[in-house]
DNA sequence: ACCTGAACACCGTTCAAGT
DNA sequence: ACCTGAACACCGTTCAAGT
């Protein structure tokens, strides 16, 4: 009997709990089952531990969410580092564009992350550090501090690589279509026209190419900032 | 005894519960005590009723939140209507700018509303109707359907009058300052410079003028869209 | 020092019962 | 038809107790 118990203990040697392990488990759960599944009890279960044990390593659930933000920004910094320093010929536009699109990749891996980021009431140090880098790029490109400041406001969350869309024309059209299209045409003639004008062979699939739309918006903003910078 | 009971009944005559009353109560609670206070039980209490009674008028809490979005958009439509039709000389830019700034007023009254709007997984009809109006303005201004579509993506939630800011330079500086400023200068030199360069007599108060920043960003985007439209 | 069991005060929601 | 009481299956979190 003692042997059997020892064997089991060997099979699953207890790795000590730590803040880091708690946060990584939290991210794993959100990735797998969504943000609603991210509960203290579920994190504990993932770690083979009782829920109350978590409180020795994090103050409370809010602290877990703050920590999750740190993890996500850690991934962004890592991705930025891997992408390497900007090509020598790169102006501020190219450098900022690349950084933002690199950061965006991380949010594509963690679709729930924007919601967590925007729910935080205090700005985490990691986010501050990221924005410091953005301002650094702008300054190197000849921006005044004032214009750099405004640039942060214009970019908003897009500086980190995501934008919140409140309305997805593609989604509206995926509902089963015939009667729906008529309703649309009657009540929302402009949107109906927009959908009709887009002659996608599949009907509506791929109407919104996320990457294309994101880059279009980003470039429009970078254009605008450059104009403000040069005063043209 | 019967008299006393009757008297009390008269004091608080039972207005029948309705979907509308449930939603208005929900908005009132969020306005007063924030989004976390918006629970089914709390809504019921606000209406002098048991929590379970609500389920005769709304399917569940998600339906309440969907309904709250309708209420908010109702306020926006009302504000837009009150603002009246655009001045005759107004181009699409002026018309859209006015509409967006009008909508923005509603979100200033309901600071919690953006969080609810962005949390919805399906786009409510009211939001679709609002965006139909935006596309209408763009079309009247000479936008192709394709460019109008992209304009919606560029504007994102800004079309409805709010932007999510992940980083508020002003907030960082309100922390008690001396030692903090040193830390900033060491780890975040670019942001530190940005804060230092802004020679606000009060130190940091009013560093970010919400309205100014919002309009600056909006105008930059409208400029960019106009350039794309005319191909200049 | 680290983990746990039981408990508390909340959630959203179901169901059978009341009027 | 509309409302309710009691209950269920969850939350986050506290506390005293275990090792």
PDB file of C-alpha atoms (C1' of nucleotides) in Angstrom, chain D:
ATOM      1  C1'  DA D   1     -51.511  36.053 -16.799  1.00  0.00           C
ATOM      2  C1'  DC D   2     -48.537  37.470 -13.582  1.00  0.00           C
ATOM      3  C1'  DC D   3     -45.910  37.052  -9.464  1.00  0.00           C
ATOM      4  C1'  DT D   4     -43.495  34.351  -5.694  1.00  0.00           C
ATOM      5  C1'  DG D   5     -40.791  31.099  -2.306  1.00  0.00           C
ATOM      6  C1'  DA D   6     -37.699  27.722  -2.085  1.00  0.00           C
ATOM      7  C1'  DA D   7     -34.089  25.575  -4.163  1.00  0.00           C
ATOM      8  C1'  DC D   8     -29.997  24.504  -7.333  1.00  0.00           C
ATOM      9  C1'  DA D   9     -25.613  25.105  -9.176  1.00  0.00           C
ATOM     10  C1'  DC D  10     -22.553  28.175  -9.419  1.00  0.00           C
ATOM     11  C1'  DC D  11     -19.406  32.519  -8.056  1.00  0.00           C
ATOM     12  C1'  DG D  12     -15.379  35.133  -5.151  1.00  0.00           C
ATOM     13  C1'  DT D  13     -13.600  35.208  -0.750  1.00  0.00           C
ATOM     14  C1'  DT D  14     -12.667  34.544   4.581  1.00  0.00           C
ATOM     15  C1'  DC D  15     -11.222  31.976   8.316  1.00  0.00           C
ATOM     16  C1'  DA D  16      -9.658  28.593  11.253  1.00  0.00           C
ATOM     17  C1'  DA D  17      -7.393  24.534  10.899  1.00  0.00           C
ATOM     18  C1'  DG D  18      -4.183  21.246   9.194  1.00  0.00           C
ATOM     19  C1'  DT D  19       0.868  19.659   7.471  1.00  0.00           C
TER      20       DT D  19
END
